[in-house]
Short mmCIF file of C-alpha atoms in Angstrom, two decimals:
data_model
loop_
_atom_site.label_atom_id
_atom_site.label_comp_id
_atom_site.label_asym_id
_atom_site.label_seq_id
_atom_site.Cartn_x
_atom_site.Cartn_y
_atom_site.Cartn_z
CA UNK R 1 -6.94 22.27 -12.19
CA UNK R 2 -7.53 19.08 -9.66
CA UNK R 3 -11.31 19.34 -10.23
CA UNK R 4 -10.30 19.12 -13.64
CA UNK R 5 -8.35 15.90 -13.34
CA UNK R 6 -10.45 14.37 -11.33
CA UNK R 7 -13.73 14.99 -13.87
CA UNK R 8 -11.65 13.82 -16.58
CA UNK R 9 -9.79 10.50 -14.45
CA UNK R 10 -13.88 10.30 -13.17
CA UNK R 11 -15.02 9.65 -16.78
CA UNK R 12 -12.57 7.56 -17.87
CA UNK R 13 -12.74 5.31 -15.25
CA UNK R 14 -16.51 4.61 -15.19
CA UNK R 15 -15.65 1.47 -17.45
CA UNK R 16 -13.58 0.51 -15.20
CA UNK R 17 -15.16 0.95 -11.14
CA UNK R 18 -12.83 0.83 -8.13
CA UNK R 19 -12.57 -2.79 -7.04
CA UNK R 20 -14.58 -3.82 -4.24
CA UNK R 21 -13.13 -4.60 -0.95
CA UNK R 22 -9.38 -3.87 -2.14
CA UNK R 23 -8.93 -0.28 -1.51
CA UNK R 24 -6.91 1.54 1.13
CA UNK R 25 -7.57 4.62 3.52
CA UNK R 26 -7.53 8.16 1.97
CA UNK R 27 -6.53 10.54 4.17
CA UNK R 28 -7.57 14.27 3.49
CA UNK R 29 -6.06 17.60 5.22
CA UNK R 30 -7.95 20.06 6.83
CA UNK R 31 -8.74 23.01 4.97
CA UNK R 32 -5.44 25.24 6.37
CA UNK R 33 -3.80 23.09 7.76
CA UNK R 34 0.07 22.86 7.60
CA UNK R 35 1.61 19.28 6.68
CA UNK R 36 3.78 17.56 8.92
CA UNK R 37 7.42 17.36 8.56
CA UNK R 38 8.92 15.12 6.17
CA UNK R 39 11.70 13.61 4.32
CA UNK R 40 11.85 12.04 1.18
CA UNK R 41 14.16 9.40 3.18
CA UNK R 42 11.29 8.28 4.52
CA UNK R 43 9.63 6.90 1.60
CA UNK R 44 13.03 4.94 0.08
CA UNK R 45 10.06 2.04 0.84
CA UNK R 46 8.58 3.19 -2.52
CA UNK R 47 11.86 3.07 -4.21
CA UNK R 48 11.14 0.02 -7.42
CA UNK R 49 9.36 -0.94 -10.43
CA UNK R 50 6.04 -2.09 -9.65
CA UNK R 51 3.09 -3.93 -11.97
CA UNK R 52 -0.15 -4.43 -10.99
CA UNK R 53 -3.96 -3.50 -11.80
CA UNK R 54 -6.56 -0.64 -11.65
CA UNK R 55 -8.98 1.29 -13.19
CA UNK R 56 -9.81 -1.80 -15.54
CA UNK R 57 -6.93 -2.60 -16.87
CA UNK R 58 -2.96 -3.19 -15.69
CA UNK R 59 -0.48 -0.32 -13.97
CA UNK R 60 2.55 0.04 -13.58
CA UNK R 61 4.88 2.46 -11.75
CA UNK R 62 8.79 3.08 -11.71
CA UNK R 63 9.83 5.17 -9.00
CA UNK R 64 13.48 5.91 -8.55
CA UNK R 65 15.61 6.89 -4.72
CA UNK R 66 15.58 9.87 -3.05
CA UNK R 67 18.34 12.53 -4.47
CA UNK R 68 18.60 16.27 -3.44
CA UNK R 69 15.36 15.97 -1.79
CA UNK R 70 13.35 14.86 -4.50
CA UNK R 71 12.00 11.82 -5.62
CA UNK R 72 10.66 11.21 -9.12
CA UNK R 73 8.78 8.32 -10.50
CA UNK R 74 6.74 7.31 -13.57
CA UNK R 75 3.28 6.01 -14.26
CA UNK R 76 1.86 3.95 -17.07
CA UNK R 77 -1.77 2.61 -17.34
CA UNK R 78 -3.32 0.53 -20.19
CA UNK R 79 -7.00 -0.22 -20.81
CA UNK R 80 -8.74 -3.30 -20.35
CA UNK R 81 -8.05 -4.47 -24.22
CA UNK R 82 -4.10 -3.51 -23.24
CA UNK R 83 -4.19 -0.44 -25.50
CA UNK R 84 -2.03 2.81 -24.03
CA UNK R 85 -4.41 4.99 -22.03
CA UNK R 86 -2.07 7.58 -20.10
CA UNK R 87 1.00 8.19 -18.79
CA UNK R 88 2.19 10.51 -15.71
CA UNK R 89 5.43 11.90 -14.73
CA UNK R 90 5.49 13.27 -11.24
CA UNK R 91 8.24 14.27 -8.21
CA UNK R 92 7.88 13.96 -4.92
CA UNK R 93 9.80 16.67 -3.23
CA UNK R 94 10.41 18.16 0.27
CA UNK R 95 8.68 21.80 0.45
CA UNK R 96 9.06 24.01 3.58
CA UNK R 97 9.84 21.04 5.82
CA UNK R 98 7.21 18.60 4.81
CA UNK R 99 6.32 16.81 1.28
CA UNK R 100 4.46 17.56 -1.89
CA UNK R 101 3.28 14.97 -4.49
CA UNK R 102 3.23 16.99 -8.17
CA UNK R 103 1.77 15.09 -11.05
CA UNK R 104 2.23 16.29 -15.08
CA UNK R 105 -0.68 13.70 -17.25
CA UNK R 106 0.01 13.02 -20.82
CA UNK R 107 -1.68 10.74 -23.50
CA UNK R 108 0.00 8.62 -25.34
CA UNK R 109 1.12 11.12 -27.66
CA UNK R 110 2.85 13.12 -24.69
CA UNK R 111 0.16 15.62 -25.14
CA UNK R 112 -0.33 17.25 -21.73
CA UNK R 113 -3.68 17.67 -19.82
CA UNK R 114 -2.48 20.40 -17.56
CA UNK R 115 -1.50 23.80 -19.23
CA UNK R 116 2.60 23.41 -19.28
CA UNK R 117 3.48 25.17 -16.65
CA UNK R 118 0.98 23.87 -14.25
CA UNK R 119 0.43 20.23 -12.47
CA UNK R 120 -1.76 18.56 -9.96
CA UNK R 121 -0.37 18.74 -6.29
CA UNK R 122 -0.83 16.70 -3.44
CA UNK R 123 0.42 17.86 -0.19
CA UNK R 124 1.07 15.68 2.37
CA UNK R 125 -0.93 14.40 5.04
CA UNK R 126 0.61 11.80 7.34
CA UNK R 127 3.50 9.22 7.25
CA UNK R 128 3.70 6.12 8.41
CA UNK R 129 6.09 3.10 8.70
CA UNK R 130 4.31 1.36 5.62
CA UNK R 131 2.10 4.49 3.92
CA UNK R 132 1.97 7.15 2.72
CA UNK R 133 -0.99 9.74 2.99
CA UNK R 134 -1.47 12.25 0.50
CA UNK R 135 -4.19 14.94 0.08
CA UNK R 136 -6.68 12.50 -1.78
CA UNK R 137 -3.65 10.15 -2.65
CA UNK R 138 -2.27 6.82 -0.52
CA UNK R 139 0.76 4.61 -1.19
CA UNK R 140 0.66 1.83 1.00
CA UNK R 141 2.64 -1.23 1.80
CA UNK R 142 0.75 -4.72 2.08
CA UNK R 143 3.03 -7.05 2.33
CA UNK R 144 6.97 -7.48 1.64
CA UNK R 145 6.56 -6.90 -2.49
CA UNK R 146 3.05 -5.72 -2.22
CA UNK R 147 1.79 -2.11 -2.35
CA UNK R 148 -1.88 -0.88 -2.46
CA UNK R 149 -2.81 2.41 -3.74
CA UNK R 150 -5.88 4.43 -3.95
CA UNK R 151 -6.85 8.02 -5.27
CA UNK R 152 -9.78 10.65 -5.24
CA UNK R 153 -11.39 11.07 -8.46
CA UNK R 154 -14.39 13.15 -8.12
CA UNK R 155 -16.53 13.27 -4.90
CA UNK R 156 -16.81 10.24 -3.13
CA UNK R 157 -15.10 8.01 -5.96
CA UNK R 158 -12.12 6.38 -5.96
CA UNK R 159 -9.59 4.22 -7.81
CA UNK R 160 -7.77 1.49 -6.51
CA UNK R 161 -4.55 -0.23 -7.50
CA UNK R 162 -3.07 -3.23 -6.22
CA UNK R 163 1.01 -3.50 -7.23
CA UNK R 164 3.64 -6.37 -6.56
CA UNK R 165 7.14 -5.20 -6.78
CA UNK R 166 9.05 -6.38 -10.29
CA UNK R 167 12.77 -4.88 -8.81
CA UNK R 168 13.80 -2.87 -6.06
#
């Protein structure tokens, strides 16, 4: 199902290539590997409703605070003319002592691309003061109101988005 999403985010986004020069490190684990442990109290740094660009055209995520060991947030991204292109819905939740990113991906209609039961995880990698390092997915903090992100699409390719905080 991820090779799936990332062939499908991989042909979308040729329109719209990673910017130069404004991505941040991806961080990959090692095939068996166990993640570190992890709270989702760690990442209240994400907690806010950010706006910003990638893949071609503008971002924007609202990600609420940590309850019951979960965190959930939303994503919406337009297209270069400012036309809907997709939404996702996704939780980030503590699992066996360490953290899991799980992503659902819906048109605009709210038509799903994974099967229903199904979604795209990312387990974690490493945690930082500032970041956060996914399995092919980084959050990262640039500045006070400034967040970077940057995710695997298909081989070596990448997207980049560069947020500022709207509200905490």
């Amino acid at each position: 199902m991820r090779s799936l999403l990332a062939a499908l985010l991989f042909t979308l986004s040729l329109a719209a290539p990673a910017m130069a020069g404004e991505s941040v490190e991806i961080k990959t684990l090692e095939e068996g590997a166990s993640s570190p442990p992890a709270s989702v109290d760690e990442l209240a740094w994400l907690v806010g409703h950010w706006k910003g660009s990638g893949l071609g055209g503008q971002s924007e995520e609202f990600i609420a605070p940590p309850l019951d060991g979960q965190m959930i947030g939303a994503f919406r991204q337009t297209k270069a003319d400012g036309s809907l292109w997709f939404y996702e819905f996704y939780q980030i939740v503590e699992d066996q002592g360490s953290l899991v990113m799980r992503i659902k991906h819906f048109n605009p209609d709210l038509t799903g691309w994974e099967e229903k039961d199904d979604y795209v995880a990312f387990r974690l990698v490493e945690t930082s003061e500032n970041a956060v390092y996914f399995d092919g997915l980084t959050f990262k903090m640039t500045g006070p109101d400034e967040m970077r992100a940057a995710v695997v699409l298909e081989g070596d390719k990448t997207a980049s988005f560069i947020y500022n905080r709207v509200s905490p």
